[in-house]
Short mmCIF file of N, CA and C and ligand atoms in Angstrom, two decimals:
data_model
loop_
_atom_site.label_atom_id
_atom_site.label_comp_id
_atom_site.label_asym_id
_atom_site.label_seq_id
_atom_site.Cartn_x
_atom_site.Cartn_y
_atom_site.Cartn_z
N MET A 3 -0.58 -3.28 -12.12
CA MET A 3 0.00 -4.43 -11.42
C MET A 3 -0.68 -4.61 -10.06
N LEU A 4 -1.15 -5.84 -9.81
CA LEU A 4 -1.84 -6.12 -8.56
C LEU A 4 -0.94 -6.94 -7.65
N PHE A 5 -1.04 -6.69 -6.37
CA PHE A 5 -0.18 -7.39 -5.42
C PHE A 5 -0.98 -8.15 -4.37
N PHE A 6 -0.32 -9.15 -3.81
CA PHE A 6 -0.82 -9.81 -2.61
C PHE A 6 0.34 -9.89 -1.64
N VAL A 7 0.25 -9.14 -0.56
CA VAL A 7 1.37 -9.07 0.38
C VAL A 7 1.11 -10.05 1.52
N ASP A 8 2.09 -10.84 1.85
CA ASP A 8 1.83 -11.85 2.88
C ASP A 8 1.78 -11.25 4.29
N ALA A 9 1.26 -12.01 5.21
CA ALA A 9 0.89 -11.51 6.54
C ALA A 9 2.03 -10.83 7.30
N MET A 10 3.26 -11.18 6.99
CA MET A 10 4.39 -10.62 7.74
C MET A 10 4.76 -9.21 7.31
N LEU A 11 4.19 -8.75 6.20
CA LEU A 11 4.66 -7.49 5.62
C LEU A 11 3.57 -6.41 5.54
N GLY A 12 2.82 -6.27 6.62
CA GLY A 12 1.73 -5.32 6.66
C GLY A 12 2.12 -3.88 6.34
N ASN A 13 3.32 -3.49 6.76
CA ASN A 13 3.77 -2.13 6.50
C ASN A 13 3.94 -1.86 5.01
N ILE A 14 4.43 -2.86 4.32
CA ILE A 14 4.59 -2.72 2.87
C ILE A 14 3.23 -2.58 2.20
N ALA A 15 2.29 -3.39 2.64
CA ALA A 15 0.93 -3.33 2.07
C ALA A 15 0.36 -1.93 2.23
N LYS A 16 0.47 -1.38 3.43
CA LYS A 16 -0.05 -0.04 3.71
C LYS A 16 0.57 1.00 2.79
N LYS A 17 1.87 0.94 2.65
CA LYS A 17 2.57 1.93 1.84
C LYS A 17 2.20 1.78 0.36
N LEU A 18 2.16 0.55 -0.12
CA LEU A 18 1.80 0.34 -1.52
C LEU A 18 0.39 0.88 -1.81
N ARG A 19 -0.52 0.66 -0.88
CA ARG A 19 -1.89 1.17 -1.06
C ARG A 19 -1.90 2.69 -1.13
N LEU A 20 -1.17 3.33 -0.22
CA LEU A 20 -1.11 4.79 -0.23
C LEU A 20 -0.47 5.32 -1.51
N LEU A 21 0.42 4.51 -2.08
CA LEU A 21 1.05 4.90 -3.34
C LEU A 21 0.13 4.64 -4.53
N GLY A 22 -1.01 4.04 -4.27
CA GLY A 22 -2.00 3.85 -5.33
C GLY A 22 -2.06 2.45 -5.92
N PHE A 23 -1.30 1.51 -5.34
CA PHE A 23 -1.31 0.15 -5.87
C PHE A 23 -2.37 -0.71 -5.20
N ASP A 24 -3.05 -1.49 -6.03
CA ASP A 24 -4.06 -2.42 -5.53
C ASP A 24 -3.32 -3.58 -4.86
N CYS A 25 -3.52 -3.72 -3.58
CA CYS A 25 -2.67 -4.59 -2.80
C CYS A 25 -3.49 -5.33 -1.74
N GLU A 26 -3.70 -6.64 -1.95
CA GLU A 26 -4.44 -7.41 -0.95
C GLU A 26 -3.52 -7.73 0.22
N TYR A 27 -4.12 -7.77 1.39
CA TYR A 27 -3.35 -8.13 2.59
C TYR A 27 -4.30 -8.61 3.66
N PHE A 28 -3.98 -9.75 4.26
CA PHE A 28 -4.75 -10.23 5.41
C PHE A 28 -3.76 -10.66 6.47
N SER A 29 -4.02 -10.26 7.71
CA SER A 29 -3.07 -10.62 8.76
C SER A 29 -3.19 -12.09 9.14
N ASP A 30 -4.28 -12.72 8.73
CA ASP A 30 -4.42 -14.15 9.04
C ASP A 30 -5.00 -14.90 7.84
N ILE A 31 -4.13 -15.33 6.97
CA ILE A 31 -4.59 -16.08 5.81
C ILE A 31 -3.60 -17.23 5.64
N ASP A 32 -4.11 -18.41 5.31
CA ASP A 32 -3.13 -19.49 5.15
C ASP A 32 -2.60 -19.52 3.72
N ASP A 33 -1.43 -20.13 3.59
CA ASP A 33 -0.69 -20.06 2.33
C ASP A 33 -1.51 -20.54 1.13
N SER A 34 -2.26 -21.63 1.33
CA SER A 34 -3.00 -22.18 0.19
C SER A 34 -4.05 -21.19 -0.32
N GLU A 35 -4.71 -20.54 0.62
CA GLU A 35 -5.73 -19.56 0.24
C GLU A 35 -5.09 -18.36 -0.46
N LEU A 36 -3.97 -17.92 0.10
CA LEU A 36 -3.24 -16.79 -0.48
C LEU A 36 -2.82 -17.11 -1.93
N LEU A 37 -2.32 -18.33 -2.13
CA LEU A 37 -1.89 -18.75 -3.47
C LEU A 37 -3.06 -18.81 -4.43
N GLU A 38 -4.17 -19.37 -3.96
CA GLU A 38 -5.33 -19.51 -4.83
C GLU A 38 -5.88 -18.15 -5.26
N LYS A 39 -6.02 -17.26 -4.27
CA LYS A 39 -6.53 -15.91 -4.59
C LYS A 39 -5.60 -15.18 -5.55
N SER A 40 -4.30 -15.30 -5.31
CA SER A 40 -3.34 -14.62 -6.18
C SER A 40 -3.44 -15.14 -7.60
N LYS A 41 -3.58 -16.44 -7.71
CA LYS A 41 -3.69 -17.07 -9.04
C LYS A 41 -4.97 -16.58 -9.75
N ASN A 42 -6.08 -16.62 -9.05
CA ASN A 42 -7.36 -16.22 -9.64
C ASN A 42 -7.39 -14.76 -10.03
N GLU A 43 -6.76 -13.92 -9.22
CA GLU A 43 -6.85 -12.48 -9.46
C GLU A 43 -5.60 -11.93 -10.16
N ASN A 44 -4.72 -12.84 -10.54
CA ASN A 44 -3.49 -12.46 -11.24
C ASN A 44 -2.66 -11.43 -10.44
N ARG A 45 -2.44 -11.76 -9.18
CA ARG A 45 -1.68 -10.87 -8.31
C ARG A 45 -0.25 -11.38 -8.11
N THR A 46 0.67 -10.45 -7.99
CA THR A 46 2.06 -10.78 -7.68
C THR A 46 2.23 -10.87 -6.17
N ILE A 47 2.77 -12.00 -5.72
CA ILE A 47 2.94 -12.20 -4.28
C ILE A 47 4.23 -11.54 -3.79
N ILE A 48 4.13 -10.83 -2.69
CA ILE A 48 5.31 -10.25 -2.06
C ILE A 48 5.46 -10.92 -0.69
N SER A 49 6.59 -11.59 -0.47
CA SER A 49 6.71 -12.37 0.76
C SER A 49 8.15 -12.54 1.21
N LYS A 50 8.31 -12.78 2.51
CA LYS A 50 9.63 -13.09 3.08
C LYS A 50 9.78 -14.59 3.28
N ASP A 51 8.75 -15.33 2.90
CA ASP A 51 8.71 -16.76 3.17
C ASP A 51 9.14 -17.52 1.90
N GLN A 52 10.33 -18.08 1.97
CA GLN A 52 10.89 -18.75 0.79
C GLN A 52 10.04 -19.93 0.32
N ASN A 53 9.44 -20.61 1.29
CA ASN A 53 8.57 -21.74 0.96
C ASN A 53 7.39 -21.32 0.11
N LEU A 54 6.79 -20.22 0.55
CA LEU A 54 5.63 -19.68 -0.17
C LEU A 54 6.02 -19.26 -1.58
N ILE A 55 7.18 -18.62 -1.69
CA ILE A 55 7.67 -18.17 -3.00
C ILE A 55 7.87 -19.39 -3.92
N LYS A 56 8.44 -20.45 -3.37
CA LYS A 56 8.66 -21.66 -4.17
C LYS A 56 7.35 -22.26 -4.65
N ARG A 57 6.37 -22.30 -3.73
CA ARG A 57 5.06 -22.85 -4.12
C ARG A 57 4.42 -21.99 -5.21
N ALA A 58 4.59 -20.67 -5.10
CA ALA A 58 4.03 -19.76 -6.10
C ALA A 58 4.67 -20.00 -7.47
N GLU A 59 6.00 -20.14 -7.47
CA GLU A 59 6.71 -20.36 -8.74
C GLU A 59 6.26 -21.63 -9.42
N LYS A 60 6.02 -22.65 -8.62
CA LYS A 60 5.60 -23.95 -9.16
C LYS A 60 4.30 -23.85 -9.95
N ILE A 61 3.41 -22.96 -9.51
CA ILE A 61 2.14 -22.85 -10.24
C ILE A 61 2.07 -21.54 -11.04
N ASN A 62 3.26 -21.05 -11.41
CA ASN A 62 3.37 -19.88 -12.29
C ASN A 62 2.71 -18.61 -11.78
N ILE A 63 2.83 -18.37 -10.49
CA ILE A 63 2.37 -17.08 -9.97
C ILE A 63 3.61 -16.21 -9.82
N GLN A 64 3.53 -14.99 -10.32
CA GLN A 64 4.64 -14.05 -10.16
C GLN A 64 4.86 -13.77 -8.69
N SER A 65 6.11 -13.68 -8.29
CA SER A 65 6.35 -13.39 -6.88
C SER A 65 7.63 -12.58 -6.69
N ILE A 66 7.66 -11.90 -5.57
CA ILE A 66 8.84 -11.11 -5.22
C ILE A 66 9.28 -11.54 -3.83
N TYR A 67 10.50 -12.06 -3.75
CA TYR A 67 11.03 -12.48 -2.46
C TYR A 67 11.72 -11.29 -1.79
N ILE A 68 11.32 -11.02 -0.57
CA ILE A 68 11.91 -9.92 0.20
C ILE A 68 12.92 -10.51 1.18
N SER A 69 14.18 -10.11 1.04
CA SER A 69 15.21 -10.68 1.92
C SER A 69 15.68 -9.68 2.97
N LYS A 70 15.38 -8.41 2.74
CA LYS A 70 15.91 -7.37 3.64
C LYS A 70 14.96 -7.08 4.79
N GLU A 71 15.52 -6.50 5.85
CA GLU A 71 14.70 -6.10 7.01
C GLU A 71 14.29 -4.63 6.91
N ASP A 72 15.18 -3.83 6.37
CA ASP A 72 14.96 -2.40 6.28
C ASP A 72 13.89 -2.07 5.22
N GLU A 73 12.95 -1.20 5.58
CA GLU A 73 11.83 -0.93 4.67
C GLU A 73 12.24 -0.30 3.35
N ILE A 74 13.19 0.61 3.40
CA ILE A 74 13.66 1.23 2.16
C ILE A 74 14.25 0.15 1.26
N LYS A 75 15.08 -0.71 1.86
CA LYS A 75 15.71 -1.77 1.07
C LYS A 75 14.67 -2.75 0.53
N GLN A 76 13.61 -2.98 1.32
CA GLN A 76 12.54 -3.86 0.84
C GLN A 76 11.86 -3.26 -0.39
N PHE A 77 11.63 -1.95 -0.36
CA PHE A 77 11.03 -1.30 -1.53
C PHE A 77 11.97 -1.30 -2.73
N LEU A 78 13.27 -1.22 -2.45
CA LEU A 78 14.22 -1.31 -3.56
C LEU A 78 14.18 -2.70 -4.18
N GLU A 79 13.97 -3.72 -3.35
CA GLU A 79 13.83 -5.08 -3.89
C GLU A 79 12.58 -5.19 -4.78
N ILE A 80 11.51 -4.54 -4.34
CA ILE A 80 10.28 -4.57 -5.15
C ILE A 80 10.51 -3.82 -6.46
N ARG A 81 11.17 -2.70 -6.37
CA ARG A 81 11.41 -1.91 -7.58
C ARG A 81 12.31 -2.66 -8.57
N GLU A 82 13.31 -3.33 -8.03
CA GLU A 82 14.23 -4.08 -8.87
C GLU A 82 13.49 -5.13 -9.70
N LYS A 83 12.53 -5.77 -9.08
CA LYS A 83 11.79 -6.85 -9.75
C LYS A 83 10.69 -6.35 -10.66
N THR A 84 10.09 -5.23 -10.32
CA THR A 84 8.90 -4.78 -11.06
C THR A 84 9.19 -3.61 -12.00
N HIS A 85 10.30 -2.90 -11.74
CA HIS A 85 10.62 -1.66 -12.45
C HIS A 85 9.52 -0.61 -12.28
N LEU A 86 8.76 -0.73 -11.21
CA LEU A 86 7.73 0.27 -10.93
C LEU A 86 8.40 1.55 -10.46
N GLU A 87 7.79 2.65 -10.81
CA GLU A 87 8.25 3.92 -10.26
C GLU A 87 7.36 4.26 -9.07
N PHE A 88 7.97 4.66 -8.00
CA PHE A 88 7.17 5.10 -6.86
C PHE A 88 7.14 6.62 -6.90
N ASN A 89 6.02 7.13 -7.33
CA ASN A 89 5.92 8.58 -7.49
C ASN A 89 5.50 9.24 -6.19
N ASP A 90 5.44 10.56 -6.26
CA ASP A 90 5.03 11.28 -5.06
C ASP A 90 3.62 10.88 -4.66
N ILE A 91 3.38 10.99 -3.39
CA ILE A 91 2.09 10.61 -2.87
C ILE A 91 1.06 11.68 -3.21
N SER A 92 -0.08 11.24 -3.62
CA SER A 92 -1.17 12.17 -3.84
C SER A 92 -2.46 11.52 -3.37
N GLY A 93 -3.24 12.29 -2.66
CA GLY A 93 -4.51 11.77 -2.18
C GLY A 93 -5.41 11.30 -3.32
N ASP A 94 -5.16 11.83 -4.52
CA ASP A 94 -6.02 11.46 -5.64
C ASP A 94 -5.77 10.04 -6.15
N VAL A 95 -4.57 9.53 -5.94
CA VAL A 95 -4.32 8.16 -6.40
C VAL A 95 -4.30 7.15 -5.25
N ALA A 96 -4.15 7.64 -4.04
CA ALA A 96 -4.00 6.74 -2.89
C ALA A 96 -5.22 5.84 -2.71
N ARG A 97 -4.97 4.59 -2.36
CA ARG A 97 -6.05 3.70 -1.95
C ARG A 97 -6.07 3.67 -0.42
N CYS A 98 -7.18 3.23 0.12
CA CYS A 98 -7.31 3.20 1.58
C CYS A 98 -6.29 2.23 2.19
N PRO A 99 -5.42 2.71 3.09
CA PRO A 99 -4.43 1.81 3.69
C PRO A 99 -5.06 0.72 4.56
N LYS A 100 -6.29 0.96 4.99
CA LYS A 100 -6.96 -0.02 5.86
C LYS A 100 -7.59 -1.16 5.07
N CYS A 101 -8.26 -0.81 3.95
CA CYS A 101 -9.04 -1.85 3.29
C CYS A 101 -8.79 -2.00 1.80
N ASN A 102 -7.90 -1.19 1.22
CA ASN A 102 -7.51 -1.33 -0.19
C ASN A 102 -8.53 -0.81 -1.19
N PHE A 103 -9.63 -0.23 -0.72
CA PHE A 103 -10.58 0.35 -1.66
C PHE A 103 -10.02 1.67 -2.22
N THR A 104 -10.58 2.11 -3.34
CA THR A 104 -10.22 3.43 -3.86
C THR A 104 -10.81 4.50 -2.95
N THR A 105 -10.29 5.72 -3.08
CA THR A 105 -10.84 6.83 -2.30
C THR A 105 -11.33 7.92 -3.26
N SER A 106 -12.28 8.70 -2.81
CA SER A 106 -12.81 9.78 -3.64
C SER A 106 -12.75 11.09 -2.89
N LYS A 107 -12.56 12.16 -3.67
CA LYS A 107 -12.56 13.49 -3.06
C LYS A 107 -13.89 13.77 -2.39
N ILE A 108 -13.84 14.47 -1.29
CA ILE A 108 -15.07 14.81 -0.60
C ILE A 108 -15.00 16.28 -0.17
N LYS A 109 -16.11 16.95 -0.25
CA LYS A 109 -16.13 18.38 0.09
C LYS A 109 -16.08 18.57 1.60
N LYS A 110 -15.43 19.66 1.96
CA LYS A 110 -15.31 20.02 3.36
C LYS A 110 -16.69 20.10 4.02
N SER A 111 -17.62 20.67 3.27
CA SER A 111 -18.96 20.89 3.85
C SER A 111 -19.66 19.57 4.20
N GLU A 112 -19.22 18.48 3.57
CA GLU A 112 -19.87 17.19 3.82
C GLU A 112 -19.34 16.49 5.06
N ILE A 113 -18.22 16.99 5.59
CA ILE A 113 -17.62 16.25 6.71
C ILE A 113 -17.55 17.06 8.00
N ILE A 114 -18.17 18.22 7.98
CA ILE A 114 -18.23 19.01 9.21
C ILE A 114 -18.91 18.14 10.29
N ASN A 115 -18.38 18.16 11.46
CA ASN A 115 -18.85 17.35 12.60
C ASN A 115 -18.35 15.90 12.55
N LYS A 116 -17.73 15.52 11.45
CA LYS A 116 -17.23 14.15 11.38
C LYS A 116 -15.76 14.05 11.73
N ILE A 117 -15.04 15.15 11.60
CA ILE A 117 -13.64 15.15 11.99
C ILE A 117 -13.35 16.38 12.84
N PRO A 118 -12.26 16.33 13.61
CA PRO A 118 -11.97 17.43 14.54
C PRO A 118 -11.87 18.79 13.84
N GLU A 119 -12.37 19.79 14.53
CA GLU A 119 -12.42 21.15 14.00
C GLU A 119 -11.05 21.67 13.57
N LYS A 120 -10.05 21.33 14.36
CA LYS A 120 -8.69 21.78 14.08
C LYS A 120 -8.23 21.31 12.70
N ILE A 121 -8.57 20.09 12.39
CA ILE A 121 -8.15 19.52 11.10
C ILE A 121 -8.90 20.20 9.96
N LEU A 122 -10.16 20.46 10.17
CA LEU A 122 -10.95 21.19 9.17
C LEU A 122 -10.37 22.57 8.89
N LYS A 123 -9.87 23.17 9.96
CA LYS A 123 -9.36 24.52 9.86
C LYS A 123 -8.07 24.57 9.03
N TYR A 124 -7.23 23.58 9.21
CA TYR A 124 -5.91 23.65 8.58
C TYR A 124 -5.77 22.89 7.27
N HIS A 125 -6.79 22.18 6.88
CA HIS A 125 -6.69 21.41 5.63
C HIS A 125 -7.86 21.72 4.71
N ASP A 126 -7.59 21.62 3.40
CA ASP A 126 -8.63 21.90 2.43
C ASP A 126 -9.03 20.70 1.59
N LYS A 127 -8.11 19.75 1.50
CA LYS A 127 -8.40 18.59 0.65
C LYS A 127 -8.69 17.38 1.52
N PHE A 128 -9.82 16.75 1.20
CA PHE A 128 -10.21 15.55 1.96
C PHE A 128 -10.65 14.45 1.01
N TRP A 129 -10.42 13.23 1.44
CA TRP A 129 -10.85 12.07 0.66
C TRP A 129 -11.58 11.10 1.57
N LYS A 130 -12.50 10.36 0.96
CA LYS A 130 -13.22 9.36 1.73
C LYS A 130 -13.04 8.00 1.07
N CYS A 131 -12.80 6.99 1.88
CA CYS A 131 -12.66 5.64 1.34
C CYS A 131 -14.01 5.16 0.81
N ASP A 132 -13.99 4.61 -0.42
CA ASP A 132 -15.22 4.11 -1.03
C ASP A 132 -15.70 2.81 -0.37
N GLY A 133 -14.81 2.21 0.43
CA GLY A 133 -15.19 0.96 1.08
C GLY A 133 -15.61 1.16 2.53
N CYS A 134 -14.68 1.66 3.35
CA CYS A 134 -14.96 1.73 4.79
C CYS A 134 -15.36 3.12 5.27
N ASN A 135 -15.43 4.09 4.33
CA ASN A 135 -15.85 5.46 4.66
C ASN A 135 -14.89 6.26 5.53
N GLN A 136 -13.72 5.74 5.77
CA GLN A 136 -12.71 6.47 6.53
C GLN A 136 -12.36 7.76 5.78
N ILE A 137 -12.19 8.86 6.53
CA ILE A 137 -11.85 10.14 5.90
C ILE A 137 -10.35 10.40 6.04
N TYR A 138 -9.74 10.85 4.94
CA TYR A 138 -8.30 11.13 4.94
C TYR A 138 -8.03 12.56 4.52
N TRP A 139 -6.90 13.07 4.97
CA TRP A 139 -6.43 14.38 4.53
C TRP A 139 -4.91 14.31 4.47
N GLU A 140 -4.31 15.34 3.86
CA GLU A 140 -2.87 15.30 3.71
C GLU A 140 -2.18 15.73 4.99
N GLY A 141 -2.17 14.88 5.94
CA GLY A 141 -1.57 15.18 7.23
C GLY A 141 -0.15 14.65 7.33
N THR A 142 0.29 14.48 8.54
CA THR A 142 1.68 14.07 8.76
C THR A 142 2.02 12.71 8.16
N HIS A 143 1.06 11.77 8.16
CA HIS A 143 1.44 10.46 7.64
C HIS A 143 1.77 10.54 6.15
N ILE A 144 1.10 11.43 5.43
CA ILE A 144 1.42 11.62 4.01
C ILE A 144 2.81 12.25 3.87
N LYS A 145 3.10 13.20 4.74
CA LYS A 145 4.43 13.83 4.69
C LYS A 145 5.52 12.81 4.96
N ASN A 146 5.29 11.95 5.95
CA ASN A 146 6.28 10.91 6.25
C ASN A 146 6.49 10.00 5.06
N LEU A 147 5.39 9.69 4.39
CA LEU A 147 5.46 8.80 3.24
C LEU A 147 6.19 9.47 2.08
N GLN A 148 5.98 10.78 1.93
CA GLN A 148 6.70 11.50 0.88
C GLN A 148 8.21 11.44 1.11
N GLU A 149 8.59 11.57 2.36
CA GLU A 149 10.02 11.46 2.69
C GLU A 149 10.54 10.07 2.38
N PHE A 150 9.72 9.09 2.71
CA PHE A 150 10.08 7.70 2.46
C PHE A 150 10.31 7.47 0.96
N VAL A 151 9.39 7.98 0.15
CA VAL A 151 9.49 7.80 -1.29
C VAL A 151 10.72 8.51 -1.86
N SER A 152 11.02 9.69 -1.33
CA SER A 152 12.21 10.37 -1.87
C SER A 152 13.47 9.61 -1.48
N LYS A 153 13.44 8.93 -0.35
CA LYS A 153 14.59 8.10 0.02
C LYS A 153 14.76 6.94 -0.97
N ILE A 154 13.64 6.36 -1.40
CA ILE A 154 13.72 5.28 -2.37
C ILE A 154 14.29 5.81 -3.69
N LYS A 155 13.79 6.99 -4.08
CA LYS A 155 14.21 7.57 -5.35
C LYS A 155 15.71 7.84 -5.41
N TYR A 156 16.23 8.35 -4.31
CA TYR A 156 17.64 8.76 -4.36
C TYR A 156 18.58 7.66 -3.93
N ASN A 157 18.03 6.52 -3.67
CA ASN A 157 18.82 5.38 -3.24
C ASN A 157 19.14 4.48 -4.41
N ILE A 158 19.54 5.06 -5.52
CA ILE A 158 19.74 4.28 -6.75
C ILE A 158 21.14 3.67 -6.79
ZN1 ZN B 223 -11.17 1.86 3.58
#
């Protein structure tokens, strides 16, 4: 399932990408362009903008209207509509939160001098974005996301 998250919901886009979902997001895109891209690429639109949702429905684009402010509740709204399971976070499935590209495992020996020594010392698994070359490891942001996902799971 592919998504297109509208400009107001950047946090959702980031989280969906880390969970491994292909998720387009631009902080400055106009509605017509967003609709056209979603239609061409068969993406489900996620938005808080009722107008945009209505326009999407008119041209048969799948969409999910987000009415809640709270992030957990927003993910529950997505789950309700898609029946997607949000599994535990793993660096192996995560996409780059910055650019939506896939990431690949990278050896420690290949990134010496590219990231702080402290991080090299305490972590063994590293991934590199296939698009922007950003290097990731299972640090605190992954732990926070794992907590977030377990909150979604137990919020049935
Ligand atoms: Zn990237």
